[in-house]
Each structure stands twice: as structure tokens, then as C-alpha cells.
Coordinates of C-alpha atoms and ligand atoms in Angstrom, one line a residue:
X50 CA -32.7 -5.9 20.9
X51 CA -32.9 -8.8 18.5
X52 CA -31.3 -12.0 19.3
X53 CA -29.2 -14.3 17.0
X54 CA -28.2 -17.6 18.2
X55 CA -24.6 -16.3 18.8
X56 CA -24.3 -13.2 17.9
X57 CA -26.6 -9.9 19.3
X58 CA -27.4 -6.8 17.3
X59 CA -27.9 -3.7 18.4
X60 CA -29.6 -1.0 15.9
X61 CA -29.7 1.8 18.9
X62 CA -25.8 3.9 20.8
X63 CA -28.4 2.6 24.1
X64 CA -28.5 -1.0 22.9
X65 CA -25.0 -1.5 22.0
X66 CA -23.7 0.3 25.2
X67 CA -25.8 -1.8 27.5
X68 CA -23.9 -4.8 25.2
X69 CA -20.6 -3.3 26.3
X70 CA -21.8 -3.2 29.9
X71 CA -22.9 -6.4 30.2
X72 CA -19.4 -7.3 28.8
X73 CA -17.8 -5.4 31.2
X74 CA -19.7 -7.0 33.9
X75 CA -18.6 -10.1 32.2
X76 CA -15.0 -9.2 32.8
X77 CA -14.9 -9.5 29.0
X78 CA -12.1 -7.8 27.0
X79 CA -13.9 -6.7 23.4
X80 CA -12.7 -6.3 19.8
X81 CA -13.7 -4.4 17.6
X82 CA -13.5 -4.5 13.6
X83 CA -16.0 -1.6 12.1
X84 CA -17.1 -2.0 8.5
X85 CA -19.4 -0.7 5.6
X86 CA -21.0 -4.4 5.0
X87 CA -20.4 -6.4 1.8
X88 CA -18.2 -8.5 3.7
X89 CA -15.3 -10.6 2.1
X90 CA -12.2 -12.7 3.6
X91 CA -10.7 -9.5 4.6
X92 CA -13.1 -8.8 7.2
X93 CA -13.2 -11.9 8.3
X94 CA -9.5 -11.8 9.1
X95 CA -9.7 -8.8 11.4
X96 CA -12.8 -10.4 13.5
X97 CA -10.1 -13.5 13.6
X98 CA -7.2 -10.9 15.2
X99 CA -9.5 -9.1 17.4
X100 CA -10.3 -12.5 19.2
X101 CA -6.6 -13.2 19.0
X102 CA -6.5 -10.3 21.3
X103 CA -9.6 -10.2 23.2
X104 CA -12.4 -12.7 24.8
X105 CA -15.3 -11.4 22.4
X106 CA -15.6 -9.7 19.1
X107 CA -17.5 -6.9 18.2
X108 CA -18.3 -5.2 14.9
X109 CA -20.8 -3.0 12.8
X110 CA -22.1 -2.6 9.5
X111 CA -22.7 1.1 8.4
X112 CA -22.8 2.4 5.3
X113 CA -21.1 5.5 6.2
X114 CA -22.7 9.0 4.2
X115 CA -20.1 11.3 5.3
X116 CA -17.4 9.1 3.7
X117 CA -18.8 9.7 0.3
X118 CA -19.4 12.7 -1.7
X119 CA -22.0 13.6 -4.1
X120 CA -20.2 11.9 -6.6
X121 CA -19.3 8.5 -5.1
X122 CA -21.3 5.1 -4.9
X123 CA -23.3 5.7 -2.0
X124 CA -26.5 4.6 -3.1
X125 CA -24.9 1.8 -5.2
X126 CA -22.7 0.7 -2.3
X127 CA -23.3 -3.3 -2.3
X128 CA -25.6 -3.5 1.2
X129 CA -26.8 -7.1 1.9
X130 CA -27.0 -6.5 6.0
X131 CA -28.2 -11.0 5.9
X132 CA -25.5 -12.5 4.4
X133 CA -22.9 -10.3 6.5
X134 CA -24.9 -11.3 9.9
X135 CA -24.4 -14.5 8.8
X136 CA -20.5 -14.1 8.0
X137 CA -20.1 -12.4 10.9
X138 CA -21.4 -15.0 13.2
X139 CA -19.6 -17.8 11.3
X140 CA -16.6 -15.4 12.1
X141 CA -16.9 -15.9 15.6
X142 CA -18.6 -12.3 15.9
X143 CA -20.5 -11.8 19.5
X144 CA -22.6 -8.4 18.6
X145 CA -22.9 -6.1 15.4
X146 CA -23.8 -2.3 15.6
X147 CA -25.8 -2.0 12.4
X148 CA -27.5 1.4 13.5
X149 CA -30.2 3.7 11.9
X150 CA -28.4 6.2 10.7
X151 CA -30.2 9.2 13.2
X152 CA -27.9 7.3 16.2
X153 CA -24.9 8.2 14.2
X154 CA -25.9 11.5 12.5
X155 CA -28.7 12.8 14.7
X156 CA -31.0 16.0 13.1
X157 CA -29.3 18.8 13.5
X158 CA -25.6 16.9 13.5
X159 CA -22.8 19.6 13.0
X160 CA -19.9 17.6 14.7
X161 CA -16.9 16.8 12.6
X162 CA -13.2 15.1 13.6
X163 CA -10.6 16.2 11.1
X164 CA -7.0 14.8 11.3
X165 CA -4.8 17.5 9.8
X166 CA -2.2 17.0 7.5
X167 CA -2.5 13.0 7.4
X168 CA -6.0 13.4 6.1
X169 CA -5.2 16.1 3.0
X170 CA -2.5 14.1 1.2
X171 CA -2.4 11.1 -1.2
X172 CA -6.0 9.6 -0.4
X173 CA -6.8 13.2 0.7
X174 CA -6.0 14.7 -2.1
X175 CA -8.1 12.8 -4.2
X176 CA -11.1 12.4 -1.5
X177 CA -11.2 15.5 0.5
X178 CA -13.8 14.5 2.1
X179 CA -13.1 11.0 2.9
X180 CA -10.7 11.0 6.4
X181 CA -13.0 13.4 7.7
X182 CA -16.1 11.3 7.2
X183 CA -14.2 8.1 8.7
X184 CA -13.1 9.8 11.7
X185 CA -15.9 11.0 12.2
X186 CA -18.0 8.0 12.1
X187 CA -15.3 6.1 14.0
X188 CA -15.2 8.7 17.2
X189 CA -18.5 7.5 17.5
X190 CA -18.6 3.9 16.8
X191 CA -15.6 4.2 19.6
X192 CA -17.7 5.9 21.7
X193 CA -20.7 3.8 21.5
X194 CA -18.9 0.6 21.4
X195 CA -16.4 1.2 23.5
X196 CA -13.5 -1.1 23.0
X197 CA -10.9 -2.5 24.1
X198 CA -9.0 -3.3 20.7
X199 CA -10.2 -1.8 17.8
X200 CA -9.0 -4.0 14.3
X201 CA -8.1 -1.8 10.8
X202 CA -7.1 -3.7 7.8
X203 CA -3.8 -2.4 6.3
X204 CA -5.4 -2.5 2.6
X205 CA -6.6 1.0 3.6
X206 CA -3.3 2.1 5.3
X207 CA -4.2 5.6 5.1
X208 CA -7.0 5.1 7.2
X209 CA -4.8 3.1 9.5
X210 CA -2.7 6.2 10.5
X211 CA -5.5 8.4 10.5
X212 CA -7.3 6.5 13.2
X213 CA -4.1 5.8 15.4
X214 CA -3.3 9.8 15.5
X215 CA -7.3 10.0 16.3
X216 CA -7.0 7.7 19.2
X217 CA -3.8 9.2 20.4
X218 CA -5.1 12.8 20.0
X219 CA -8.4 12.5 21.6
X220 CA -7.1 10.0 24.4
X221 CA -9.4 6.5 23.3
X222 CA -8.2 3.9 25.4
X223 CA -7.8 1.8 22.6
X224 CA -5.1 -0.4 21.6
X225 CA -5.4 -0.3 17.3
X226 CA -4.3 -3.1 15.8
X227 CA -3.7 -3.2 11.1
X228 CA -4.4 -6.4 10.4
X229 CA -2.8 -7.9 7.2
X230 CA -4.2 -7.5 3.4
X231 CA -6.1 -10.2 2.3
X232 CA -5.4 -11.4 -1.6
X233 CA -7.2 -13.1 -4.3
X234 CA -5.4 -15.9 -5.8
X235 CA -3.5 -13.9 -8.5
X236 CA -2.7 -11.1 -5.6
X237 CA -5.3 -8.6 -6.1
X238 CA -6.1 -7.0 -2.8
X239 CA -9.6 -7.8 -1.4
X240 CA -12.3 -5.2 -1.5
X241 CA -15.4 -4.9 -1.9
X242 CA -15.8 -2.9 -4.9
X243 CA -14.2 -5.4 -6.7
X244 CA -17.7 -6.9 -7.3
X245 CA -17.4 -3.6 -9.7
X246 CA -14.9 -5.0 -11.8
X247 CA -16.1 -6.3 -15.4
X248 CA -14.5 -9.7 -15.9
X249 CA -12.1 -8.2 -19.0
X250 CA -11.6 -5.7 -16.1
X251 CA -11.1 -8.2 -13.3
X252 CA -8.4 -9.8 -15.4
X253 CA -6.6 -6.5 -15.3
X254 CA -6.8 -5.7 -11.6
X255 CA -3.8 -8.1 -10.7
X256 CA -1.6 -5.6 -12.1
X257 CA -1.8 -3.5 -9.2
X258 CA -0.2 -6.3 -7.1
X259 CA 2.6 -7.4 -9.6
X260 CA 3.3 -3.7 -10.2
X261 CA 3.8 -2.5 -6.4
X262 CA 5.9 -5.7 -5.7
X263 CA 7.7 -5.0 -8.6
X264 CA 8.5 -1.3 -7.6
X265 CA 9.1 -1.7 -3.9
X266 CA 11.5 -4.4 -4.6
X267 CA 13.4 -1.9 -7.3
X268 CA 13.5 0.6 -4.5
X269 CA 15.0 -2.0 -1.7
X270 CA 17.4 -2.1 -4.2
X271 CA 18.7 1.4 -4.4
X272 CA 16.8 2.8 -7.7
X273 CA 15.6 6.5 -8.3
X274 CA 12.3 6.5 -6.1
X275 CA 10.6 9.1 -9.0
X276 CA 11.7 6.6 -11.7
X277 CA 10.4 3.7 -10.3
X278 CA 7.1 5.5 -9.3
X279 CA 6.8 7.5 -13.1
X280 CA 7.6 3.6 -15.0
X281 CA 4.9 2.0 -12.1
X282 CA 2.8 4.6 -13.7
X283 CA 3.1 3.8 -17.5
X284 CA 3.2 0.3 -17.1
X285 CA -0.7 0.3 -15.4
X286 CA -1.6 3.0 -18.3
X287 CA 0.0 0.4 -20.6
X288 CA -2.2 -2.7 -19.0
X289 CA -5.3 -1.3 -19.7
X290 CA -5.9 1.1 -16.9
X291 CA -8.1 4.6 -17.6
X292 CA -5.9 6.6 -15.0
X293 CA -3.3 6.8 -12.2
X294 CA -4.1 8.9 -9.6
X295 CA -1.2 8.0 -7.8
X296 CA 2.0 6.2 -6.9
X297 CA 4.2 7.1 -4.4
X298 CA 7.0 5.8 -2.2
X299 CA 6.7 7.8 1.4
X300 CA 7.9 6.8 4.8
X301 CA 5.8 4.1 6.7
X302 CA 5.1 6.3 9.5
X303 CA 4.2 9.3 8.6
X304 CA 3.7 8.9 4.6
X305 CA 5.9 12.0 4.0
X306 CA 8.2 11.7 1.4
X307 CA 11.8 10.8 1.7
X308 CA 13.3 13.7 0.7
X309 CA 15.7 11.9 -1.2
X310 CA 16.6 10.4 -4.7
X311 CA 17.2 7.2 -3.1
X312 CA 15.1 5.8 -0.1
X313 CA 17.0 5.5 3.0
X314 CA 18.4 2.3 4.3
X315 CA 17.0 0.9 7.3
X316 CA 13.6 3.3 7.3
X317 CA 10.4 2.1 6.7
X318 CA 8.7 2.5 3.4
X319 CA 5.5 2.2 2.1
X320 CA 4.4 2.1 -1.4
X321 CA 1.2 3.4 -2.2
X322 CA -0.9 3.3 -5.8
X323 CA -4.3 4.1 -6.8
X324 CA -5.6 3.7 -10.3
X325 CA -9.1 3.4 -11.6
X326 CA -10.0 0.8 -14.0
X327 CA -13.2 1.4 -16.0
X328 CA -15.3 2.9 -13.4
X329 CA -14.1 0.9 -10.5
X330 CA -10.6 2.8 -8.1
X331 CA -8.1 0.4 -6.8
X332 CA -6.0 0.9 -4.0
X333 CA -3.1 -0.9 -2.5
X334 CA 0.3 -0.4 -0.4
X335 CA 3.2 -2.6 0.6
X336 CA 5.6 -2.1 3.0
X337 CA 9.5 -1.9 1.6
X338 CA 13.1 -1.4 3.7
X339 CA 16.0 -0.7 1.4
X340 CA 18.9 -2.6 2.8
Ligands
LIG65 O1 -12.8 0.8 6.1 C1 -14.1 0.9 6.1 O2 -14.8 0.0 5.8 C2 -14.7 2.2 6.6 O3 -13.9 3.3 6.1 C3 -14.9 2.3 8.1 C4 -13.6 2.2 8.9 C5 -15.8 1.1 8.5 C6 -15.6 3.6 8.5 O4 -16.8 3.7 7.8

């Protein structure tokens, strides 16, 4: 196992889960924050939580295949494993899980976690493949790793729920924390394929922001939900954007919809938008309560 000043690595499920021994041993109560590399601010936040809510943090970087489909970035998926070691440890990080990819997919792997329902809307819709591939690369980062507290940034909120009916459904003992979104200065979410953006793009992207505040604060105030959504729509179309693939107002729970012209007071909302941009997808959400 190779040894950084502060922070260990582990590149084998033996090495990290003699880590997590020694940890226990320790008495230690571990955090963890799982990631794809190409770390920004955003990740840095949710090591920050976990140790708000544990003595050590953990994470990994793993460029996930099963997450991707033959169509998607994952050979151009920004990888520079250094200069996330280094984040990482200026984080605060204790160990990173940066396996070969034979721990997580051995030959001969057939094993899949699908989340039903949650995983084939919005997000799902677009990516069928994609909630299956996360949960089933975070079963087994849980069960290598072993946490305590595992840490999911709400810019993916989909994700979020997906993993919380994982843990509840397959019994983790895992507390799961969603840890805020992180913005640039003119509110575009963090992400790392924003480094995809053009800059005539990247002047764009902010739209995304200003239009979900926009629309979540129009339904807080008691407009058509299928108005606001359908205007959300034209006014990205108008800003320069190639398509919409969604946006929709559903409940914060369970990201069904409303049911309703008007969203219910005193039930939490989320709003929810994708949209691509030249060849780069943005997502975002916001939480909204009408009064
Ligand atoms: O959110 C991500 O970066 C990935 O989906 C995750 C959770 C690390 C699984 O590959």
C-alpha cells in the first residue's frame, strides 16, 4: 500500500478494508465521499461535511464504466488521479480508494443493483443506464470501504435518492448525508464537465441557475406548475441552448409529480432541469415550498 504523508491509498477491496480495520481498531468513525476524479470545490465540500460528522475521511476516485454508455465521455472523462490526491489531502482526506478496475468489476462480473422506479424517470429516462451503474459501483465501494457516513452532493439529487433507497433497501449501516451545491460566481452549479464548456458557451451556462431560481420562486408563488416549466423551457432555447431535455417541478421526496395545477403548500418541491449546451449536459435542482 503506498504511503502519502497524510493521506493512504489503497488500489486493492484487501488494502482498503485492512484501512477500515485499522480504523476500527482506532475507534475511528469514517466518512466517506465517493467520486469519478476531476475534483473541484464541490468535492471538497463533502470531504469537509464528512469530517463534520466523523473523526477521518475517506474517499475514492473511479472512473465508473457502467455509469456510461457507449455513447457517453468515458474515454474523454477528465482523469488527472495527481492533482486530486493532492486536493484530497489538502482536504483533510485520510485514505483514497482509487482501485484497478478488476477489484470493482472482476472477469466474469454479472452483478447489478437496480433501484426501480426512482432510477427510470427524469435522469432515467434520459440515461437508462446511469442509476444502475452508480448503484452498482456504490454497493461496492460501501462494501469495501465500509462507512460510517457516506457524503452525496445534492447537484446530482437524483443520485441522492437513489442511493438513500439503496442503503435502506439492502440494510447499509450507513447514515447518507446531501451535502449542499457548490456555485461558480455567477451561480452555475459546479461540475466537472464544465471544463467542457467553450467560453462563448461558459457565458451561457449561468442561465441554468437564474432560470430555476426564477421558476421555483414563480411556483412558491402559486403559478401553473406546466407554465412555469414549458416558459423555463423557451427561455434556455432562447439563451442559446441546443436542447431541453427536461424541466420539471416534482415533490422533494419522491420526485413524483404533484398531481396538481398548482403545487401544494407546505410540501416539499424540487425543481429539476437538464439542458445541453453545445456538446456539454447541464444539470441542476433547487428545492422550493409554496407558502
Ligand atoms: O457522483 C459521482 O461522481 C458518481 O456518480 C459516483 C457517486 C462517484 C459513482 O461513480
Amino acid at each position: 500500500m503506498a504511503k502519502r504523508p497524510a493521506m493512504t491509498i489503497a488500489r486493492t477491496r484487501k488494502e482498503a478494508r485492512q484501512w477500515r480495520a485499522a480504523m476500527r481498531e482506532a475507534g475511528k468513525r469514517v466518512a466517506f465521499a465517493p467520486t469519478m476524479g476531476a475534483l473541484h470545490e464541490g468535492h471538497v465540500s463533502l470531504i469537509r461535511l464528512g469530517l463534520a460528522h466523523a473523526d477521518v475521511a475517506a474517499s475514492s476516485i473511479f472512473v465508473n464504466p457502467t455509469q456510461f454508455s457507449a455513447n457517453e465521455d468515458f474515454s474523454t472523462y477528465p482523469r488527472a488521479e495527481q492533482a486530486d490526491l493532492d486536493a484530497l489531502a489538502e482536504a483533510g482526506c485520510s485514505f483514497c480508494y482509487c482501485p484497478n478496475p478488476t477489484e470493482m468489476y472482476p472477469a466474469g462480473d454479472s452483478t447489478r443493483i437496480i433501484v426501480k422506479d426512482l432510477s427510470h424517470i427524469l435522469e432515467g429516462e434520459v440515461r437508462p443506464h446511469f442509476f444502475e451503474g452508480v448503484a452498482s459501483v456504490v454497493a461496492r465501494l460501501f462494501l469495501h470501504i465500509g462507512p460510517d457516513v457516506a457524503v452525496f452532493g445534492e447537484k446530482d439529487y437524483q443520485q441522492l435518492l437513489v442511493i438513500r433507497r439503496m442503503t435502506q433497501d439492502l440494510g447499509f449501516p450507513i447514515e447518507i448525508l446531501g451535502g449542499p451545491t457548490i456555485r461558480e460566481a455567477d451561480g452555475l452549479a459546479m461540475s466537472s464537465r464544465n471544463a467542457y464548456l467553450t467560453a462563448d458557451e461558459r457565458a451561457c451556462a449561468a442561465e441554468v441557475s437564474g432560470t430555476m431560481h426564477d421558476s421555483a420562486a414563480a411556483i412558491e408563488a402559486g403559478q401553473p406548475i406546466r407554465a412555469v416549466t414549458d416558459a423555463a423551457a423557451a427561455r434556455l432555447m432562447a439563451n442559446g441552448f441546443a436542447s431541453v431535455d427536461y424541466v420539471e417541478a416534482r415533490r422533494a421526496d419522491t420526485l413524483a409529480p404533484f398531481g396538481a395545477e398548482i403545487a401544494p403548500a407546505g410540501v416539499g418541491g424540487r425543481l429539476l432541469i437538464a439542458a445541453r449546451l453545445g456538446k456539454t449536459r447541464l444539470i441542476d435542482n433547487m428545492a422550493f415550498v409554496r407558502k
